[in-house]
Structure formats: C-alpha cells, structure tokens
CSV table of C-alpha atoms in Angstrom, one decimal:
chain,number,residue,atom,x,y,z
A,29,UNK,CA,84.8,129.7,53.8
A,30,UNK,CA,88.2,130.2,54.1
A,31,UNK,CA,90.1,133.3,54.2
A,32,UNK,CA,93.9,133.9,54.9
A,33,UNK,CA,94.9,137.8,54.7
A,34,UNK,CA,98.3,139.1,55.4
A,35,UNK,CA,101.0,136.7,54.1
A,36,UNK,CA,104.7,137.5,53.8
A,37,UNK,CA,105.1,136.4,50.0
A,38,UNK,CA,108.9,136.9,50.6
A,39,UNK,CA,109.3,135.2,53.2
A,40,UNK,CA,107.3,132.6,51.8
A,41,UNK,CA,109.5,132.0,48.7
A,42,UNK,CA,112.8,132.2,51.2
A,43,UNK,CA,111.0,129.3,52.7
A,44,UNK,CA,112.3,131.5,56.2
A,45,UNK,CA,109.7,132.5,58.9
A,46,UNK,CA,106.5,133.5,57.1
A,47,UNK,CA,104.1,136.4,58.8
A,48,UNK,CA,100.2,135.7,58.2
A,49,UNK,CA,97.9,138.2,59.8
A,50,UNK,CA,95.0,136.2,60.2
A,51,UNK,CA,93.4,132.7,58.9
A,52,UNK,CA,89.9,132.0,59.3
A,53,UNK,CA,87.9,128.9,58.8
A,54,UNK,CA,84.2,129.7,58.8
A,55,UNK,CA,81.4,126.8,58.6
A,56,UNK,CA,83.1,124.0,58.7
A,57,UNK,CA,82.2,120.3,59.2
A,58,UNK,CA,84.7,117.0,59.7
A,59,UNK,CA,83.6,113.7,59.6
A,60,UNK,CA,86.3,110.8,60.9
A,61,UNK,CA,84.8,107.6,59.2
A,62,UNK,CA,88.1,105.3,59.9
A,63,UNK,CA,91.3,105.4,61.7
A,64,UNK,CA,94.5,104.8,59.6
A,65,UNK,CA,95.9,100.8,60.8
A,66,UNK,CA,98.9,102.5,61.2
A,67,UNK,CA,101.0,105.6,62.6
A,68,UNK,CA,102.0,108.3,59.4
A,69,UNK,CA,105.9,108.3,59.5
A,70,UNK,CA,106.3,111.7,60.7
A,71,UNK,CA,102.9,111.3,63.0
A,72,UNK,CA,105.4,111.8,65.9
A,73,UNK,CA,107.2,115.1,65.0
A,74,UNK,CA,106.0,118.1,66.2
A,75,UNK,CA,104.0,120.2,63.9
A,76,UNK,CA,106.5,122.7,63.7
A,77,UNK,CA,108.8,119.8,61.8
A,78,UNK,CA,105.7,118.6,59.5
A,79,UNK,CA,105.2,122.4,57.7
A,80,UNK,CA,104.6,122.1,54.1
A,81,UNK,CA,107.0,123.6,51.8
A,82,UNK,CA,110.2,123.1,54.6
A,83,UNK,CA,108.9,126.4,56.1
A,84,UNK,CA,111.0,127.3,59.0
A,85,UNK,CA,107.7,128.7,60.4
A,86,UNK,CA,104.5,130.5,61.1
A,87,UNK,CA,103.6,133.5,62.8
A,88,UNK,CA,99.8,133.8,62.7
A,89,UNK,CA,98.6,136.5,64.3
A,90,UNK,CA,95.1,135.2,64.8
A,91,UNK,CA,93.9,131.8,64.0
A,92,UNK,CA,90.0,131.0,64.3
A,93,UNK,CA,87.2,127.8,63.4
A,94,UNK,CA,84.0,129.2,63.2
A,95,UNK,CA,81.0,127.4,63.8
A,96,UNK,CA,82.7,123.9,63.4
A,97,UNK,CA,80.6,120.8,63.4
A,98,UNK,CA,82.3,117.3,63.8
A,99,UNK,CA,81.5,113.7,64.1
A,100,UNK,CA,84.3,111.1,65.2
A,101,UNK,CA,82.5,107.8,64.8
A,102,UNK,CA,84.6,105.2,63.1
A,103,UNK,CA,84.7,101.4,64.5
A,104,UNK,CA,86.6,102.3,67.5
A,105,UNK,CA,86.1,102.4,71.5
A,106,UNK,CA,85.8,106.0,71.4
A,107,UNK,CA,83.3,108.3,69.7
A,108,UNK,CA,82.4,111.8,69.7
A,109,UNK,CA,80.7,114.6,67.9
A,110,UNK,CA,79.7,118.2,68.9
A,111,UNK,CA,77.2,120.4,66.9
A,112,UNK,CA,79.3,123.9,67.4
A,113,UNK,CA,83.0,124.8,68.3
A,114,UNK,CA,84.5,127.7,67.6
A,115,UNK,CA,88.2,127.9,68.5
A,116,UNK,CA,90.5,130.4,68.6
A,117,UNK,CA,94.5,131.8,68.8
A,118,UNK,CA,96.2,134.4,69.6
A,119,UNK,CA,100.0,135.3,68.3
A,120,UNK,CA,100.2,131.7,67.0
A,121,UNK,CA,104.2,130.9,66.4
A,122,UNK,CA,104.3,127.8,65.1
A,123,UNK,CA,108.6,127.3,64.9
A,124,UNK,CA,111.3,125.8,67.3
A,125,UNK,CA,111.0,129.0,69.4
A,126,UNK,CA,107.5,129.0,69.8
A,127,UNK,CA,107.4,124.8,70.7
A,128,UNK,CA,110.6,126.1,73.8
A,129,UNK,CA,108.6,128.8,74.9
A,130,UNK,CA,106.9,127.6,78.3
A,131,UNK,CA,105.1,130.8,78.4
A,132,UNK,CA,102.8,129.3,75.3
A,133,UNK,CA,100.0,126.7,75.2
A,134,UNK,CA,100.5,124.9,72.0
A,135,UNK,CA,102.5,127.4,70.2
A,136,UNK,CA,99.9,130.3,70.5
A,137,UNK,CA,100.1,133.1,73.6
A,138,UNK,CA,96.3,132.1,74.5
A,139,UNK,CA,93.4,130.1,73.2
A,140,UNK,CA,89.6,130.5,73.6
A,141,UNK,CA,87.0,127.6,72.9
A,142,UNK,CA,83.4,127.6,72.7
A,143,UNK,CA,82.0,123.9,72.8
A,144,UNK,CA,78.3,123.7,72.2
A,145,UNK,CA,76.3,119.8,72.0
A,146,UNK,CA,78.8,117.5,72.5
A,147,UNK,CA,78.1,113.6,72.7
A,148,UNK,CA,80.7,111.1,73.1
A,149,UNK,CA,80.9,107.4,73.9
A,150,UNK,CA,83.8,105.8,75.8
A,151,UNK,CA,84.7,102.7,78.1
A,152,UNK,CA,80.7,101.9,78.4
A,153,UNK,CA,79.3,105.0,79.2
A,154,UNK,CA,77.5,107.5,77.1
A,155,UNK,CA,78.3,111.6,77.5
A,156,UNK,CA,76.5,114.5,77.1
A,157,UNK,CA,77.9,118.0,77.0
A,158,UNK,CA,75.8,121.3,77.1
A,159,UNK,CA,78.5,123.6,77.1
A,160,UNK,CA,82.3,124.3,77.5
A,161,UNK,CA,83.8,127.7,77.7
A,162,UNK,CA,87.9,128.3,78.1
A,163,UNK,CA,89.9,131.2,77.7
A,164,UNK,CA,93.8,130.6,78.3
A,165,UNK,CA,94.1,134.3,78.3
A,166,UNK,CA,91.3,134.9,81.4
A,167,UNK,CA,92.3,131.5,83.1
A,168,UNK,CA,89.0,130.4,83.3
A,169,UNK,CA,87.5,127.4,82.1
A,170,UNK,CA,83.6,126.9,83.1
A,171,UNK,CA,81.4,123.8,81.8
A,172,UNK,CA,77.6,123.7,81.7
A,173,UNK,CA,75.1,120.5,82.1
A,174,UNK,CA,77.7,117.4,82.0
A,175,UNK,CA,75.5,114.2,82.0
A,176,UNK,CA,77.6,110.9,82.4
A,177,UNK,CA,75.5,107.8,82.0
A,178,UNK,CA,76.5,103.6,81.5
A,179,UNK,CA,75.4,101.9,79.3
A,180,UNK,CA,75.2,98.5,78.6
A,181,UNK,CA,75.9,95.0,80.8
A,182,UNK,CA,77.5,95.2,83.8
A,183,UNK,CA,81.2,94.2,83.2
A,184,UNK,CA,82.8,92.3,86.1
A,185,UNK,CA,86.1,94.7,87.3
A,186,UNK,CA,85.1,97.5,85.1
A,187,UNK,CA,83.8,101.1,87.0
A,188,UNK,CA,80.8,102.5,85.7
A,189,UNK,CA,79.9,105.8,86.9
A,190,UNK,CA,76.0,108.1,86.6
A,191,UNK,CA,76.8,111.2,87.2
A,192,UNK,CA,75.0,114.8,86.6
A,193,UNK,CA,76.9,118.0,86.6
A,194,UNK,CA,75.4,121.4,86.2
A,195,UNK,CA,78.0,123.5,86.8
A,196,UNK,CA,81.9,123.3,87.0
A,197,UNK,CA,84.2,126.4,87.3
A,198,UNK,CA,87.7,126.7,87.1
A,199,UNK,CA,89.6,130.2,87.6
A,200,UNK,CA,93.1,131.0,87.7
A,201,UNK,CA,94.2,128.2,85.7
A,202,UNK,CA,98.1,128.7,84.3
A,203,UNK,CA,97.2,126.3,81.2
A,204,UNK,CA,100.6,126.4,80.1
A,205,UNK,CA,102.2,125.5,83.3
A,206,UNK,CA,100.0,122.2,83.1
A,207,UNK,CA,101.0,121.4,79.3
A,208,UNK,CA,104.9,122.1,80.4
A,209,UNK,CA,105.7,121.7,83.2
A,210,UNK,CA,103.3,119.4,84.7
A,211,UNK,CA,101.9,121.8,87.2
A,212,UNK,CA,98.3,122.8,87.9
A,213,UNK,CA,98.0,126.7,89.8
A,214,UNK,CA,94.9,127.5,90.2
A,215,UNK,CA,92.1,130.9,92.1
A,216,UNK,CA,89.2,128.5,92.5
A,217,UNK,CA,87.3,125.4,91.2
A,218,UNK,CA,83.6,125.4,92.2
A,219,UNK,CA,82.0,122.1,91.7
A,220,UNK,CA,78.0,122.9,92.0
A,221,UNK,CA,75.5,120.2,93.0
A,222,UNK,CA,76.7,116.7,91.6
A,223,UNK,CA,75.0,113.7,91.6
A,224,UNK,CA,77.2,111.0,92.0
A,225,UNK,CA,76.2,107.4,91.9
A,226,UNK,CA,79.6,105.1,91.3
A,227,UNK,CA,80.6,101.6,91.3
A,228,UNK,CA,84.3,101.2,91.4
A,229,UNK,CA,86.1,98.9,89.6
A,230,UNK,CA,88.4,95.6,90.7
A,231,UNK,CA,91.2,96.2,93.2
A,232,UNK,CA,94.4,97.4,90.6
A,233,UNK,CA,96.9,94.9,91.5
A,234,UNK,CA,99.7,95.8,93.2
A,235,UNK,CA,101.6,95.6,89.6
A,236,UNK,CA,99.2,98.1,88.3
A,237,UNK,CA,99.4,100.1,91.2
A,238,UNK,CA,103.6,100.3,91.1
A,239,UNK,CA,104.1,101.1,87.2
A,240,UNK,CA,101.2,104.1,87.5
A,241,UNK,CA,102.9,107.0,86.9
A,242,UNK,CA,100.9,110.1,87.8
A,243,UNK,CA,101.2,113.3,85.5
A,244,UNK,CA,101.0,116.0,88.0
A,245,UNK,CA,104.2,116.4,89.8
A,246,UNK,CA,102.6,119.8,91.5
A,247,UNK,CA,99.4,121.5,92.4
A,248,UNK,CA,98.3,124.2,94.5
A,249,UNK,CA,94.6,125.3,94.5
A,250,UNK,CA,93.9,128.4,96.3
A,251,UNK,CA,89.6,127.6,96.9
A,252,UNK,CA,88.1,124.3,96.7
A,253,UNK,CA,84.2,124.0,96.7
A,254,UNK,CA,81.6,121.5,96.3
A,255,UNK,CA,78.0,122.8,97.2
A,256,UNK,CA,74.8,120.6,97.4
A,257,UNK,CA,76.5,117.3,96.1
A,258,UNK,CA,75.4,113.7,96.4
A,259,UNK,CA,77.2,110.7,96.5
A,260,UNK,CA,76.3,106.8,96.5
A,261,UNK,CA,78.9,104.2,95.7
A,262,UNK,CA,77.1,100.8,94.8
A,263,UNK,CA,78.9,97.3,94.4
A,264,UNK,CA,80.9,97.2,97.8
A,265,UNK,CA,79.7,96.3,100.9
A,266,UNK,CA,79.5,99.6,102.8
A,267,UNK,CA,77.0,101.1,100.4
A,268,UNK,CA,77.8,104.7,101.7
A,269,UNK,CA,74.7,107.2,100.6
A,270,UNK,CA,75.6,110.8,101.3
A,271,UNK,CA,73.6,113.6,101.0
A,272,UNK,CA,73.6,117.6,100.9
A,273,UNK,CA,77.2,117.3,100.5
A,274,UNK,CA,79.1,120.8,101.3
A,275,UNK,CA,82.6,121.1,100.6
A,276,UNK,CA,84.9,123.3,100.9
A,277,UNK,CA,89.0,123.4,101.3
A,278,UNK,CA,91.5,126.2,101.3
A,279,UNK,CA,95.2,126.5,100.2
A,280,UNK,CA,95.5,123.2,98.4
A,281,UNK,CA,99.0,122.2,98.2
A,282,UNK,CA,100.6,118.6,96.5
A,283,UNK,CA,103.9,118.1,95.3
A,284,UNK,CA,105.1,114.8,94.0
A,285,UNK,CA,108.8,114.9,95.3
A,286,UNK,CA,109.6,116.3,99.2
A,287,UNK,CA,108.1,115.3,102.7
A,288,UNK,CA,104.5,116.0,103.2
A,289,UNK,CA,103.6,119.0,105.3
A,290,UNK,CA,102.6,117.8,108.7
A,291,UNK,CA,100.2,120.8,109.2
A,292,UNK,CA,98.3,120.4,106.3
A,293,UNK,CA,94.9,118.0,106.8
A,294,UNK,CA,94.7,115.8,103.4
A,295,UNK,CA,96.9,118.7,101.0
A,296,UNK,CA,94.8,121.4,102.6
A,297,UNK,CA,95.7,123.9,105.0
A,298,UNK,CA,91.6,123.9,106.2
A,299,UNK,CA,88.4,122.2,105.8
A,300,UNK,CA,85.2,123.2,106.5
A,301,UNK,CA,82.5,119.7,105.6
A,302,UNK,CA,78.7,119.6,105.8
A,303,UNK,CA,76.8,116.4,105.1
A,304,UNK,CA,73.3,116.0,105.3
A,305,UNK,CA,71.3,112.5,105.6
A,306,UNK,CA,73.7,109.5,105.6
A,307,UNK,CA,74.1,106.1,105.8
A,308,UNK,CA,76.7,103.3,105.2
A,309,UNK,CA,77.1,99.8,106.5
A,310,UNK,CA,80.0,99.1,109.0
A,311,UNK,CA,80.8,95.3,110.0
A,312,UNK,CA,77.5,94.4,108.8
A,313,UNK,CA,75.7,97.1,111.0
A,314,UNK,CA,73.6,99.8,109.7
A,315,UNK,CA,74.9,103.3,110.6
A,316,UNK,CA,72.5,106.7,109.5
A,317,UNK,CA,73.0,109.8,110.9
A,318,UNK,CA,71.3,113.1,110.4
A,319,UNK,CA,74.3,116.0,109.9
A,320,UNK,CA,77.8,115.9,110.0
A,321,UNK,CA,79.5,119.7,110.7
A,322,UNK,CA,83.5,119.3,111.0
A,323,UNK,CA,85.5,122.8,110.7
A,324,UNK,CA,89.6,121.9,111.1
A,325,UNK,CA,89.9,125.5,111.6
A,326,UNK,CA,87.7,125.7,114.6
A,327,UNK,CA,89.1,122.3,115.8
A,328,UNK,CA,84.8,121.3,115.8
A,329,UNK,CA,83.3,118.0,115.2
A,330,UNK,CA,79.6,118.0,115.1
A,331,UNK,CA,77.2,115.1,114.6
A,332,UNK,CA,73.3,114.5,115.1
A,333,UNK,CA,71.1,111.8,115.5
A,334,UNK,CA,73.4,108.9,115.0
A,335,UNK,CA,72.0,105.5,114.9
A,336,UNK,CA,73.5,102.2,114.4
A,337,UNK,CA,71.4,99.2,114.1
A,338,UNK,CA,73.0,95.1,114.6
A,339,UNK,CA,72.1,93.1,111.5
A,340,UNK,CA,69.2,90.9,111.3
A,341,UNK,CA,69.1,88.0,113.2
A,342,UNK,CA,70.9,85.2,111.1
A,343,UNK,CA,72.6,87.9,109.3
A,344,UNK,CA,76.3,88.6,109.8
A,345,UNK,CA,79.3,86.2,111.4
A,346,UNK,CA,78.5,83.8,113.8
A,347,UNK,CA,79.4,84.4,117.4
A,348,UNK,CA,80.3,88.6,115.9
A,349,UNK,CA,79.5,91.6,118.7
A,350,UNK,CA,76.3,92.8,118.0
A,351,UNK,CA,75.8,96.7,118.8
A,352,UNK,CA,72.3,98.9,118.9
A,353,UNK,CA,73.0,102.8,119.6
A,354,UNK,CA,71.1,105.4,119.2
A,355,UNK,CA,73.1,108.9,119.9
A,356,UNK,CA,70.8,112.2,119.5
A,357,UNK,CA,74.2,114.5,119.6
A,358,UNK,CA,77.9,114.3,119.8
A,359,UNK,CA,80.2,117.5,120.0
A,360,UNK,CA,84.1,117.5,119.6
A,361,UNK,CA,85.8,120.8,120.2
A,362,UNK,CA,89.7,121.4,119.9
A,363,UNK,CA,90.1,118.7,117.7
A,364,UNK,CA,93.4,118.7,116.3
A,365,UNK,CA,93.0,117.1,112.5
A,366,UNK,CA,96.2,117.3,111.6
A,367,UNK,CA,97.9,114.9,114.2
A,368,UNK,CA,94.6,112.7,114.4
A,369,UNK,CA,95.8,112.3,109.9
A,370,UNK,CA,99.7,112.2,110.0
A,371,UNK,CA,100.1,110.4,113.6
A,372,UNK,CA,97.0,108.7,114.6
A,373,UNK,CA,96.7,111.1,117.6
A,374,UNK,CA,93.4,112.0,118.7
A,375,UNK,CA,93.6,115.4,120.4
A,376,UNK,CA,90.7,117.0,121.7
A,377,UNK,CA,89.5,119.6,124.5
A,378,UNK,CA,86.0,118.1,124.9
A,379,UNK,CA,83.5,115.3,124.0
A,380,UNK,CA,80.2,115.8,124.7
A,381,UNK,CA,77.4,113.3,124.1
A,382,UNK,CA,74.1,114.3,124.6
C-alpha cells in the first residue's frame, strides 16, 4: 500500500520545487536476485540530480517503510535479508540545498529505523541480528543480540572472528557530523558482556599499511564502557584468554591532524580496568594471574596471584632463561600512566610485593 497525500500540483507542472506532505509505503517486500555487470550512467550523481521529470526538488514532510521485508541474495560475497524494517524521515529535502546542508543526514532533518531478524553473510562468517533501533533525532542508536559466527575452512591470512553481543548502546551520537564531516561526538557507548574469540589475520604489509586511509579525521567520546566481557585471540602464539573484562574510559579524545596530548593515556583522559582470570604465553612461559585492578586516576596498579611457569622440558630454545614465579600480590601506587605510555618512564610512589 502506497499512499502519497499533499502534493504541490503546481509546482509539479513548473517542474520547480514540489511540497509533498507525506509518502508512505506500507507492507512492502524486495527481493535482489542479481547485481547489474555494470554501473547505471548516472549511478554516481546524487539523488537530487537523478529526480524524474527534471524536478528541481522534493520537500517531503514525512517519509516512512512500514513493515519492510527484504532479501539480498544474488551470487555475490555478500548477502542479507531482514524480516521487518520500518524506516523513517523527517522534513526530507531532497535538492541542492538540502545535499549542502551539514545540519542533515541524507537530506532529511532526522531518521528513525527499526531493524527486526536480520541475517547476513560476508567475508566467511555468518550474522545474526535480533534487533537495531536508531533515532538521528534522540542520538541514540542501541542493538540487541548480535551473533557473529565463521563459517567454513580456515583460510590462511584471512581473520575470522565468534563473537556474541547482547547489548550495544550508543547515545549522543551527532549522525550528521559523521556522514559530513567525518567526525564522531558522542554521550556514551556501553558495550555489555561480549564474548570475543578472534583470530587475526596475516601481518598487512607495510604497503597495505601506508595507502590505508582512515575515515575518521576526529572523535571524542565522552563515556566508554565494556562490562563483563571476554576475550580469547587464537592463531598466535601468546594465546591471551581474558576474562570478566571491565572497562571503562572517560573523555575520549582523537584527532587525525595535530600533536597527541601528552596527558591523555591511549586518547583517554582516565581509565579505570578490571580483569578477572587470565592467562597468555610470554617467551614460551605460561603466565595466569587471578585479577588485574589498574585506575590511572588513582595512579593504582593491582595484581593477584601471579604465576608464571618455564616450558616443558624439551620445549622452548635451547640454552633460553627458564623462570618459575609464583607472586600471591603486587601493589603499585602513584603510577604515572601517562609518562610510562608517551616516554617509557616508569614513575611510581611504591611497589609492594607480597
């Protein structure tokens, strides 16, 4: 169902600037059986040069989908469909002013989307969305029960990543800063307990590394959080396993261009990190340690039950240092992180082991 109410007939005709008061799509379902072999000749205008009739524009004052179902499964590396969107615009200006106007997120003053059941498939590893809420106009974007899963061989070079997400939440966003000006401001993002299981991919080389262009050239995050994470990379020899993983960062600041701030620790003007049981290999040793607490603020580093253990006899270099420590506590206080990070200085009041 279709219904379009509100149209400026004159305008229309004068092929100027045409008024429509709303246009709603109700019920709809697309199905994308093939990809064209090759681009449309005006593919790469924007949409405000592609209007039919040579309209000089649209002015929509609301634009919905209702209850969309699509499927995107042609022959091609990626695939997608989703049982339920329902997308929506407000003050939609779809002209040359409304493309300049940095205050607008493709053409429209705000957007709200409801994604419901969404599967995709992409670079060999299946996708499963619950749920995906965002609303330009509250600056909030929130998704519900993310499941990432490989699938498949195991490629040499390529990263495959299992990961389950229940909840992410993102507040404050400026959306159209992002889309304009390349800038992400942000109140908060809340990242709540992933399960993280990765195995990265080949070394870029340092051609790869040069030419990579990154499409941020700001960000500032006011809250960073991660609570009850876990985290295992596989394929590398380390192995790091990290449990009860509890983030969380304040006053998040990156800019592409100008000197890094001294007194910020990794973009952050303060961390606060809790890690439960852990364990990673170092030089072929075995290291496992109970709790990590670190708090740049309070200049504390806090660690318990720290044990490292040599490899097995026959196992690692010939002739390497063997070590076997066992360490119930070790307390750091005054511990200034930012000159330990940006000069290799370690500056502390006290080290207690116990």
């Amino acid at each position: 169902q279709l219904n379009v109410t509100g149209v400026g007939l004159w305008a229309l005709l004068r092929k100027g600037l045409v008024p429509i008061d709303s246009v709603v799509l109700d019920s709809a379902r697309i199905e994308v059986l093939a990809l064209a072999r090759k681009p449309n000749r005006n593919s790469s205008k924007p949409l405000h040069e592609r209007l039919p009739l040579r309209l000089n524009g649209l002015e929509i004052g609301y634009f919905s989908l209702l209850h969309t179902q699509a499927t995107y499964w042609p022959n091609a590396p990626v695939q997608a469909r989703f049982q339920r969107a329902d997308l929506s615009a407000h003050d939609l200006l779809i002209s040359p002013a409304g493309a300049a106007d940095s205050q607008r997120l493709g053409y429209a003053a705000a957007w709200q989307l409801l994604l419901l059941h969404t599967q995709a498939r992409t670079a060999g590893h299946n996708l499963a969305l619950g749920r995906l809420q965002v609303a330009t106009a509250d600056q909030r974007v929130q998704l519900d029960s993310l499941r990432v899963r490989p699938v498949g061989p195991v490629r040499p070079g390529r990263a495959r990543v299992d990961l389950a997400l229940p909840l992410l939440r993102l507040t404050g966003l400026d959306a159209a800063a992002v889309r304009n000006r390349h800038q992400f401001r942000a109140d908060s993002l809340l990242v709540q307990s992933p399960r993280l299981t990765v195995t990265p991919a080949a070394p870029a080389t340092p051609q790869s590394a040069t030419t990579a262009v990154g499409y941020l050239q700001r960000l500032d995050l006011a809250h960073f959080a991660v609570r009850d994470g876990y985290v295992r990379v596989a394929g590398i020899a380390p192995a790091p396993i990290i449990r009860v993983v509890k983030v969380v960062a304040t006053a998040i600041h990156f800019a592409s261009t100008g000197a890094p701030d001294t007194k910020r620790i990794f973009c952050a003007q303060a961390w606060t990190v809790a890690l439960g049981r852990s364990q990673t290999t170092v030089a072929a040793h075995a290291l496992t340690l109970a709790s990590l607490r670190l708090s740049t603020t309070a200049g504390t580093l806090d660690l318990r039950s720290v044990r490292i253990r040599p490899p097995a006899p026959g196992r690692g270099q010939p002739g390497s240092m063997r070590v076997a420590l066992r360490l119930p506590h070790l307390a750091i206080t005054g511990l200034d992180a930012a000159a330990l990070q940006h000069e290799g200085h370690f500056q502390a009041n006290s080290v207690m082991l116990d």
